[in-house]
Short mmCIF file of N, CA and C in Angstrom, two decimals:
data_model
loop_
_atom_site.label_atom_id
_atom_site.label_comp_id
_atom_site.label_asym_id
_atom_site.label_seq_id
_atom_site.Cartn_x
_atom_site.Cartn_y
_atom_site.Cartn_z
N UNK P 1020 44.23 72.73 -2.83
CA UNK P 1020 45.04 73.52 -1.95
C UNK P 1020 45.83 74.53 -2.77
N UNK P 1021 45.86 75.76 -2.32
CA UNK P 1021 46.59 76.80 -3.02
C UNK P 1021 48.07 76.74 -2.70
N UNK P 1022 48.85 76.92 -3.74
CA UNK P 1022 50.29 76.93 -3.54
C UNK P 1022 50.75 78.38 -3.45
N UNK P 1023 51.56 78.66 -2.49
CA UNK P 1023 52.04 80.00 -2.28
C UNK P 1023 53.40 80.17 -2.96
N UNK P 1024 53.51 81.17 -3.80
CA UNK P 1024 54.76 81.42 -4.50
C UNK P 1024 55.56 82.46 -3.74
N UNK P 1025 56.83 82.23 -3.64
CA UNK P 1025 57.69 83.21 -2.99
C UNK P 1025 58.50 83.94 -4.06
N UNK P 1026 58.76 85.22 -3.83
CA UNK P 1026 59.54 85.96 -4.82
C UNK P 1026 60.95 85.43 -4.90
N UNK P 1027 61.46 85.34 -6.10
CA UNK P 1027 62.82 84.86 -6.33
C UNK P 1027 63.69 86.03 -6.75
N UNK P 1028 64.98 85.89 -6.57
CA UNK P 1028 65.88 86.93 -7.06
C UNK P 1028 65.84 86.90 -8.58
N UNK P 1029 66.08 88.05 -9.23
CA UNK P 1029 66.02 88.06 -10.69
C UNK P 1029 66.94 87.03 -11.33
N UNK P 1030 68.10 86.84 -10.78
CA UNK P 1030 69.04 85.89 -11.38
C UNK P 1030 68.50 84.46 -11.33
N UNK P 1031 67.81 84.11 -10.26
CA UNK P 1031 67.28 82.75 -10.16
C UNK P 1031 66.05 82.56 -11.02
N UNK P 1032 65.26 83.62 -11.24
CA UNK P 1032 64.03 83.46 -12.00
C UNK P 1032 64.26 83.37 -13.50
N UNK P 1033 65.39 83.85 -14.00
CA UNK P 1033 65.64 83.83 -15.43
C UNK P 1033 66.13 82.47 -15.90
N UNK P 1034 66.83 81.76 -15.08
CA UNK P 1034 67.34 80.46 -15.47
C UNK P 1034 68.82 80.51 -15.77
N UNK P 1035 69.32 79.40 -16.29
CA UNK P 1035 70.76 79.30 -16.55
C UNK P 1035 71.06 79.75 -17.98
N UNK P 1036 72.01 80.62 -18.08
CA UNK P 1036 72.49 81.09 -19.38
C UNK P 1036 73.98 80.85 -19.44
N UNK P 1037 74.42 80.12 -20.44
CA UNK P 1037 75.84 79.79 -20.56
C UNK P 1037 76.67 80.96 -21.07
N UNK P 1038 76.08 81.78 -21.92
CA UNK P 1038 76.83 82.88 -22.51
C UNK P 1038 75.97 84.14 -22.50
N UNK P 1039 76.40 85.13 -21.75
CA UNK P 1039 75.68 86.39 -21.60
C UNK P 1039 76.40 87.45 -22.42
N UNK P 1040 75.64 88.19 -23.20
CA UNK P 1040 76.20 89.33 -23.91
C UNK P 1040 75.75 90.59 -23.21
N UNK P 1041 76.70 91.42 -22.83
CA UNK P 1041 76.42 92.72 -22.23
C UNK P 1041 76.74 93.77 -23.28
N UNK P 1042 75.71 94.45 -23.77
CA UNK P 1042 75.91 95.48 -24.80
C UNK P 1042 75.96 96.84 -24.12
N UNK P 1043 77.09 97.52 -24.25
CA UNK P 1043 77.25 98.85 -23.67
C UNK P 1043 77.40 99.88 -24.79
N UNK P 1044 76.47 100.82 -24.82
CA UNK P 1044 76.51 101.90 -25.79
C UNK P 1044 76.60 103.17 -24.97
N UNK P 1045 77.80 103.50 -24.57
CA UNK P 1045 78.02 104.60 -23.64
C UNK P 1045 79.34 105.27 -24.03
N UNK P 1046 79.27 106.50 -24.45
CA UNK P 1046 80.45 107.21 -24.90
C UNK P 1046 81.25 107.79 -23.73
N UNK P 1047 80.68 107.78 -22.53
CA UNK P 1047 81.35 108.38 -21.37
C UNK P 1047 82.50 107.51 -20.89
N UNK P 1048 83.63 108.09 -20.57
CA UNK P 1048 84.78 107.29 -20.12
C UNK P 1048 84.53 106.57 -18.80
N UNK P 1049 83.71 107.17 -17.91
CA UNK P 1049 83.46 106.54 -16.61
C UNK P 1049 82.08 105.88 -16.53
N UNK P 1050 81.36 105.85 -17.61
CA UNK P 1050 80.06 105.17 -17.78
C UNK P 1050 78.92 105.83 -17.00
N UNK P 1051 77.77 105.82 -17.61
CA UNK P 1051 76.55 106.34 -17.00
C UNK P 1051 76.00 105.32 -16.01
N UNK P 1052 75.09 105.75 -15.15
CA UNK P 1052 74.51 104.86 -14.14
C UNK P 1052 73.82 103.65 -14.76
N UNK P 1053 73.13 103.85 -15.89
CA UNK P 1053 72.46 102.72 -16.54
C UNK P 1053 73.44 101.66 -17.00
N UNK P 1054 74.59 102.08 -17.49
CA UNK P 1054 75.62 101.12 -17.92
C UNK P 1054 76.19 100.38 -16.72
N UNK P 1055 76.40 101.10 -15.62
CA UNK P 1055 76.91 100.46 -14.41
C UNK P 1055 75.91 99.44 -13.87
N UNK P 1056 74.62 99.77 -13.95
CA UNK P 1056 73.59 98.82 -13.50
C UNK P 1056 73.54 97.60 -14.41
N UNK P 1057 73.72 97.80 -15.70
CA UNK P 1057 73.74 96.67 -16.64
C UNK P 1057 74.94 95.76 -16.36
N UNK P 1058 76.09 96.36 -16.04
CA UNK P 1058 77.27 95.57 -15.68
C UNK P 1058 76.98 94.75 -14.43
N UNK P 1059 76.39 95.40 -13.43
CA UNK P 1059 76.08 94.69 -12.17
C UNK P 1059 75.10 93.54 -12.42
N UNK P 1060 74.10 93.76 -13.28
CA UNK P 1060 73.13 92.70 -13.59
C UNK P 1060 73.81 91.55 -14.31
N UNK P 1061 74.67 91.85 -15.27
CA UNK P 1061 75.37 90.80 -16.01
C UNK P 1061 76.25 89.98 -15.08
N UNK P 1062 76.96 90.65 -14.18
CA UNK P 1062 77.81 89.93 -13.24
C UNK P 1062 76.97 89.06 -12.31
N UNK P 1063 75.85 89.58 -11.84
CA UNK P 1063 74.97 88.82 -10.95
C UNK P 1063 74.45 87.55 -11.62
N UNK P 1064 73.93 87.70 -12.86
CA UNK P 1064 73.43 86.54 -13.59
C UNK P 1064 74.56 85.54 -13.86
N UNK P 1065 75.71 86.05 -14.27
CA UNK P 1065 76.82 85.17 -14.61
C UNK P 1065 77.34 84.40 -13.40
N UNK P 1066 77.43 85.05 -12.26
CA UNK P 1066 77.89 84.37 -11.06
C UNK P 1066 76.90 83.31 -10.60
N UNK P 1067 75.62 83.61 -10.75
CA UNK P 1067 74.59 82.67 -10.34
C UNK P 1067 74.58 81.42 -11.22
N UNK P 1068 74.82 81.60 -12.51
CA UNK P 1068 74.72 80.45 -13.43
C UNK P 1068 76.06 80.02 -14.02
N UNK P 1069 77.16 80.50 -13.43
CA UNK P 1069 78.50 80.11 -13.91
C UNK P 1069 78.66 80.36 -15.41
N UNK P 1070 78.29 81.53 -15.86
CA UNK P 1070 78.29 81.85 -17.28
C UNK P 1070 79.51 82.64 -17.70
N UNK P 1071 79.71 82.67 -18.99
CA UNK P 1071 80.71 83.55 -19.58
C UNK P 1071 80.00 84.83 -20.00
N UNK P 1072 80.67 85.97 -19.85
CA UNK P 1072 80.11 87.26 -20.27
C UNK P 1072 80.98 87.83 -21.39
N UNK P 1073 80.34 88.24 -22.45
CA UNK P 1073 81.02 88.99 -23.50
C UNK P 1073 80.50 90.41 -23.44
N UNK P 1074 81.37 91.32 -23.05
CA UNK P 1074 81.03 92.74 -23.00
C UNK P 1074 81.31 93.31 -24.38
N UNK P 1075 80.29 93.90 -24.98
CA UNK P 1075 80.44 94.49 -26.30
C UNK P 1075 80.31 96.00 -26.16
N UNK P 1076 81.42 96.68 -26.35
CA UNK P 1076 81.43 98.15 -26.31
C UNK P 1076 81.15 98.65 -27.72
N UNK P 1077 79.99 99.27 -27.89
CA UNK P 1077 79.57 99.74 -29.21
C UNK P 1077 79.82 101.23 -29.33
N UNK P 1078 80.43 101.61 -30.41
CA UNK P 1078 80.73 103.00 -30.68
C UNK P 1078 79.80 103.49 -31.78
N UNK P 1079 78.93 104.44 -31.46
CA UNK P 1079 78.03 104.98 -32.47
C UNK P 1079 78.54 106.31 -33.00
N UNK P 1080 79.34 107.01 -32.21
CA UNK P 1080 79.98 108.26 -32.62
C UNK P 1080 81.47 108.14 -32.36
N UNK P 1081 82.28 108.88 -33.10
CA UNK P 1081 83.72 108.84 -32.84
C UNK P 1081 84.04 109.27 -31.41
N UNK P 1082 84.95 108.55 -30.80
CA UNK P 1082 85.35 108.82 -29.41
C UNK P 1082 86.87 109.00 -29.40
N UNK P 1083 87.33 109.95 -28.60
CA UNK P 1083 88.77 110.17 -28.48
C UNK P 1083 89.43 108.90 -27.96
N UNK P 1084 90.63 108.62 -28.45
CA UNK P 1084 91.35 107.41 -28.06
C UNK P 1084 91.55 107.31 -26.55
N UNK P 1085 91.83 108.44 -25.91
CA UNK P 1085 92.01 108.46 -24.46
C UNK P 1085 90.71 108.07 -23.73
N UNK P 1086 89.56 108.56 -24.24
CA UNK P 1086 88.26 108.21 -23.64
C UNK P 1086 87.94 106.73 -23.84
N UNK P 1087 88.28 106.18 -25.01
CA UNK P 1087 88.06 104.76 -25.27
C UNK P 1087 88.87 103.91 -24.28
N UNK P 1088 90.11 104.31 -24.07
CA UNK P 1088 90.98 103.58 -23.16
C UNK P 1088 90.43 103.64 -21.73
N UNK P 1089 89.98 104.81 -21.31
CA UNK P 1089 89.45 104.99 -19.95
C UNK P 1089 88.14 104.20 -19.78
N UNK P 1090 87.30 104.17 -20.81
CA UNK P 1090 86.05 103.41 -20.75
C UNK P 1090 86.34 101.92 -20.59
N UNK P 1091 87.31 101.42 -21.34
CA UNK P 1091 87.71 100.02 -21.22
C UNK P 1091 88.24 99.73 -19.81
N UNK P 1092 89.07 100.61 -19.29
CA UNK P 1092 89.59 100.46 -17.93
C UNK P 1092 88.46 100.45 -16.90
N UNK P 1093 87.47 101.29 -17.11
CA UNK P 1093 86.33 101.37 -16.19
C UNK P 1093 85.54 100.06 -16.20
N UNK P 1094 85.30 99.52 -17.38
CA UNK P 1094 84.59 98.23 -17.48
C UNK P 1094 85.39 97.14 -16.78
N UNK P 1095 86.68 97.09 -17.06
CA UNK P 1095 87.54 96.07 -16.44
C UNK P 1095 87.53 96.22 -14.91
N UNK P 1096 87.56 97.44 -14.43
CA UNK P 1096 87.56 97.70 -12.99
C UNK P 1096 86.31 97.13 -12.33
N UNK P 1097 85.14 97.36 -12.96
CA UNK P 1097 83.88 96.85 -12.40
C UNK P 1097 83.90 95.33 -12.28
N UNK P 1098 84.40 94.66 -13.29
CA UNK P 1098 84.47 93.20 -13.25
C UNK P 1098 85.49 92.73 -12.21
N UNK P 1099 86.62 93.39 -12.14
CA UNK P 1099 87.65 92.99 -11.17
C UNK P 1099 87.18 93.22 -9.74
N UNK P 1100 86.44 94.30 -9.50
CA UNK P 1100 85.94 94.59 -8.15
C UNK P 1100 84.96 93.51 -7.68
N UNK P 1101 84.24 92.92 -8.62
CA UNK P 1101 83.27 91.88 -8.26
C UNK P 1101 83.94 90.52 -8.09
N UNK P 1102 85.19 90.39 -8.53
CA UNK P 1102 85.88 89.12 -8.46
C UNK P 1102 85.51 88.19 -9.60
N UNK P 1103 84.78 88.69 -10.59
CA UNK P 1103 84.35 87.87 -11.72
C UNK P 1103 85.39 87.96 -12.83
N UNK P 1104 85.84 86.82 -13.32
CA UNK P 1104 86.92 86.85 -14.32
C UNK P 1104 86.59 86.15 -15.64
N UNK P 1105 85.43 85.51 -15.74
CA UNK P 1105 85.09 84.79 -16.96
C UNK P 1105 84.39 85.72 -17.95
N UNK P 1106 85.15 86.68 -18.48
CA UNK P 1106 84.57 87.63 -19.42
C UNK P 1106 85.60 88.03 -20.46
N UNK P 1107 85.08 88.54 -21.57
CA UNK P 1107 85.92 89.09 -22.62
C UNK P 1107 85.28 90.40 -23.08
N UNK P 1108 86.05 91.25 -23.69
CA UNK P 1108 85.55 92.54 -24.17
C UNK P 1108 85.77 92.64 -25.67
N UNK P 1109 84.71 93.00 -26.38
CA UNK P 1109 84.79 93.27 -27.81
C UNK P 1109 84.48 94.75 -28.03
N UNK P 1110 85.18 95.37 -28.93
CA UNK P 1110 84.88 96.75 -29.29
C UNK P 1110 84.42 96.76 -30.74
N UNK P 1111 83.24 97.34 -30.95
CA UNK P 1111 82.65 97.35 -32.30
C UNK P 1111 82.18 98.75 -32.65
N UNK P 1112 82.34 99.10 -33.91
CA UNK P 1112 81.71 100.32 -34.42
C UNK P 1112 80.32 99.93 -34.87
N UNK P 1113 79.36 100.77 -34.52
CA UNK P 1113 77.98 100.42 -34.82
C UNK P 1113 77.33 101.50 -35.67
N UNK P 1114 77.08 101.18 -36.93
CA UNK P 1114 76.31 102.09 -37.76
C UNK P 1114 74.87 102.11 -37.25
N UNK P 1115 74.25 100.96 -37.26
CA UNK P 1115 72.93 100.76 -36.67
C UNK P 1115 73.14 99.87 -35.45
N UNK P 1116 73.10 100.46 -34.28
CA UNK P 1116 73.43 99.74 -33.05
C UNK P 1116 72.57 98.50 -32.85
N UNK P 1117 71.28 98.60 -33.15
CA UNK P 1117 70.37 97.46 -32.94
C UNK P 1117 70.78 96.27 -33.79
N UNK P 1118 71.14 96.52 -35.03
CA UNK P 1118 71.54 95.45 -35.94
C UNK P 1118 72.88 94.85 -35.49
N UNK P 1119 73.80 95.71 -35.09
CA UNK P 1119 75.11 95.24 -34.63
C UNK P 1119 74.97 94.37 -33.38
N UNK P 1120 74.10 94.75 -32.46
CA UNK P 1120 73.86 93.95 -31.26
C UNK P 1120 73.36 92.57 -31.66
N UNK P 1121 72.41 92.52 -32.58
CA UNK P 1121 71.88 91.24 -33.05
C UNK P 1121 72.94 90.40 -33.73
N UNK P 1122 73.77 91.04 -34.56
CA UNK P 1122 74.83 90.31 -35.26
C UNK P 1122 75.84 89.71 -34.28
N UNK P 1123 76.26 90.51 -33.30
CA UNK P 1123 77.25 90.02 -32.32
C UNK P 1123 76.63 88.91 -31.47
N UNK P 1124 75.39 89.09 -31.04
CA UNK P 1124 74.72 88.05 -30.25
C UNK P 1124 74.67 86.74 -31.01
N UNK P 1125 74.42 86.83 -32.30
CA UNK P 1125 74.37 85.64 -33.15
C UNK P 1125 75.77 85.03 -33.31
N UNK P 1126 76.78 85.86 -33.55
CA UNK P 1126 78.15 85.39 -33.74
C UNK P 1126 78.69 84.65 -32.51
N UNK P 1127 78.39 85.17 -31.33
CA UNK P 1127 78.94 84.57 -30.11
C UNK P 1127 78.01 83.53 -29.50
N UNK P 1128 76.86 83.31 -30.12
CA UNK P 1128 75.86 82.35 -29.62
C UNK P 1128 75.43 82.70 -28.20
N UNK P 1129 75.08 83.97 -28.00
CA UNK P 1129 74.62 84.43 -26.69
C UNK P 1129 73.27 83.81 -26.35
N UNK P 1130 73.09 83.50 -25.06
CA UNK P 1130 71.81 82.97 -24.58
C UNK P 1130 70.90 84.08 -24.09
N UNK P 1131 71.49 85.24 -23.75
CA UNK P 1131 70.73 86.40 -23.31
C UNK P 1131 71.58 87.64 -23.57
N UNK P 1132 70.90 88.74 -23.90
CA UNK P 1132 71.57 90.03 -24.09
C UNK P 1132 71.07 90.97 -23.00
N UNK P 1133 72.00 91.62 -22.33
CA UNK P 1133 71.66 92.60 -21.29
C UNK P 1133 72.08 93.97 -21.80
N UNK P 1134 71.15 94.92 -21.71
CA UNK P 1134 71.41 96.28 -22.19
C UNK P 1134 70.66 97.27 -21.32
N UNK P 1135 71.25 98.43 -21.12
CA UNK P 1135 70.59 99.51 -20.40
C UNK P 1135 69.51 100.12 -21.29
N UNK P 1136 68.46 100.65 -20.69
CA UNK P 1136 67.41 101.31 -21.48
C UNK P 1136 67.82 102.71 -21.91
N UNK P 1137 68.89 103.24 -21.33
CA UNK P 1137 69.30 104.61 -21.66
C UNK P 1137 69.52 104.85 -23.15
N UNK P 1138 70.23 103.97 -23.87
CA UNK P 1138 70.39 104.22 -25.31
C UNK P 1138 69.07 104.08 -26.09
N UNK P 1139 68.14 103.34 -25.54
CA UNK P 1139 66.83 103.22 -26.19
C UNK P 1139 66.06 104.52 -26.00
N UNK P 1140 66.06 105.04 -24.77
CA UNK P 1140 65.39 106.32 -24.51
C UNK P 1140 66.02 107.46 -25.31
N UNK P 1141 67.33 107.41 -25.50
CA UNK P 1141 68.04 108.45 -26.25
C UNK P 1141 67.91 108.26 -27.76
N UNK P 1142 67.18 107.24 -28.19
CA UNK P 1142 66.94 106.92 -29.61
C UNK P 1142 68.22 106.55 -30.36
N UNK P 1143 69.22 106.06 -29.61
CA UNK P 1143 70.44 105.55 -30.23
C UNK P 1143 70.20 104.12 -30.70
N UNK P 1144 69.39 103.41 -29.93
CA UNK P 1144 69.02 102.03 -30.23
C UNK P 1144 67.52 101.98 -30.47
N UNK P 1145 67.12 101.31 -31.53
CA UNK P 1145 65.71 101.14 -31.86
C UNK P 1145 65.22 99.82 -31.26
N UNK P 1146 64.31 99.91 -30.31
CA UNK P 1146 63.81 98.71 -29.63
C UNK P 1146 63.11 97.75 -30.59
N UNK P 1147 62.43 98.28 -31.59
CA UNK P 1147 61.77 97.41 -32.56
C UNK P 1147 62.79 96.59 -33.35
N UNK P 1148 63.89 97.23 -33.74
CA UNK P 1148 64.94 96.50 -34.46
C UNK P 1148 65.64 95.50 -33.55
N UNK P 1149 65.80 95.86 -32.27
CA UNK P 1149 66.38 94.89 -31.32
C UNK P 1149 65.53 93.63 -31.30
N UNK P 1150 64.23 93.81 -31.18
CA UNK P 1150 63.32 92.66 -31.13
C UNK P 1150 63.40 91.83 -32.40
N UNK P 1151 63.68 92.47 -33.50
CA UNK P 1151 63.75 91.77 -34.78
C UNK P 1151 65.08 91.05 -34.99
N UNK P 1152 66.19 91.67 -34.57
CA UNK P 1152 67.51 91.14 -34.92
C UNK P 1152 68.20 90.33 -33.82
N UNK P 1153 67.81 90.50 -32.58
CA UNK P 1153 68.49 89.76 -31.51
C UNK P 1153 67.87 88.36 -31.43
N UNK P 1154 68.70 87.31 -31.55
CA UNK P 1154 68.20 85.95 -31.66
C UNK P 1154 67.94 85.25 -30.32
N UNK P 1155 67.96 86.00 -29.22
CA UNK P 1155 67.79 85.37 -27.91
C UNK P 1155 67.04 86.34 -26.99
N UNK P 1156 66.67 85.90 -25.79
CA UNK P 1156 66.00 86.82 -24.87
C UNK P 1156 66.88 88.01 -24.52
N UNK P 1157 66.22 89.11 -24.13
CA UNK P 1157 66.94 90.32 -23.74
C UNK P 1157 66.47 90.76 -22.36
N UNK P 1158 67.37 91.36 -21.63
CA UNK P 1158 67.05 91.98 -20.35
C UNK P 1158 67.38 93.45 -20.47
N UNK P 1159 66.37 94.31 -20.36
CA UNK P 1159 66.58 95.75 -20.41
C UNK P 1159 66.65 96.26 -18.98
N UNK P 1160 67.76 96.88 -18.65
CA UNK P 1160 68.00 97.33 -17.29
C UNK P 1160 67.73 98.83 -17.20
N UNK P 1161 66.91 99.26 -16.23
CA UNK P 1161 66.58 100.70 -16.12
C UNK P 1161 67.80 101.54 -15.74
#
């Protein structure tokens, strides 16, 4: 007898992750659409599996202090609007963003890393190095 599979929501199909790392490489104070989608995905997975989220804001180019502050406020706003509170924010300077993402994921013992594909398309992040340095599964959000 054939078993019929039903489509599952992405959060249910990935499984339980205790610690999610959300890597944001976005110099814009109000964030690009890809970053906003990555935030929404991280919140969705975290709410489904009761996980902690570590948002890592990576700086690859110098950013004005006012823009850094506004970017942090924007990230906090997205989490507060969703009602999700089990998160922390780290700010890191990234010489090689791919290596820094892997290092932070290892330091915080992340079970999954969520990142927008925008910095990969813009050649800010090297996907090959991500695959080499990130010690856990990754979710690339369009």
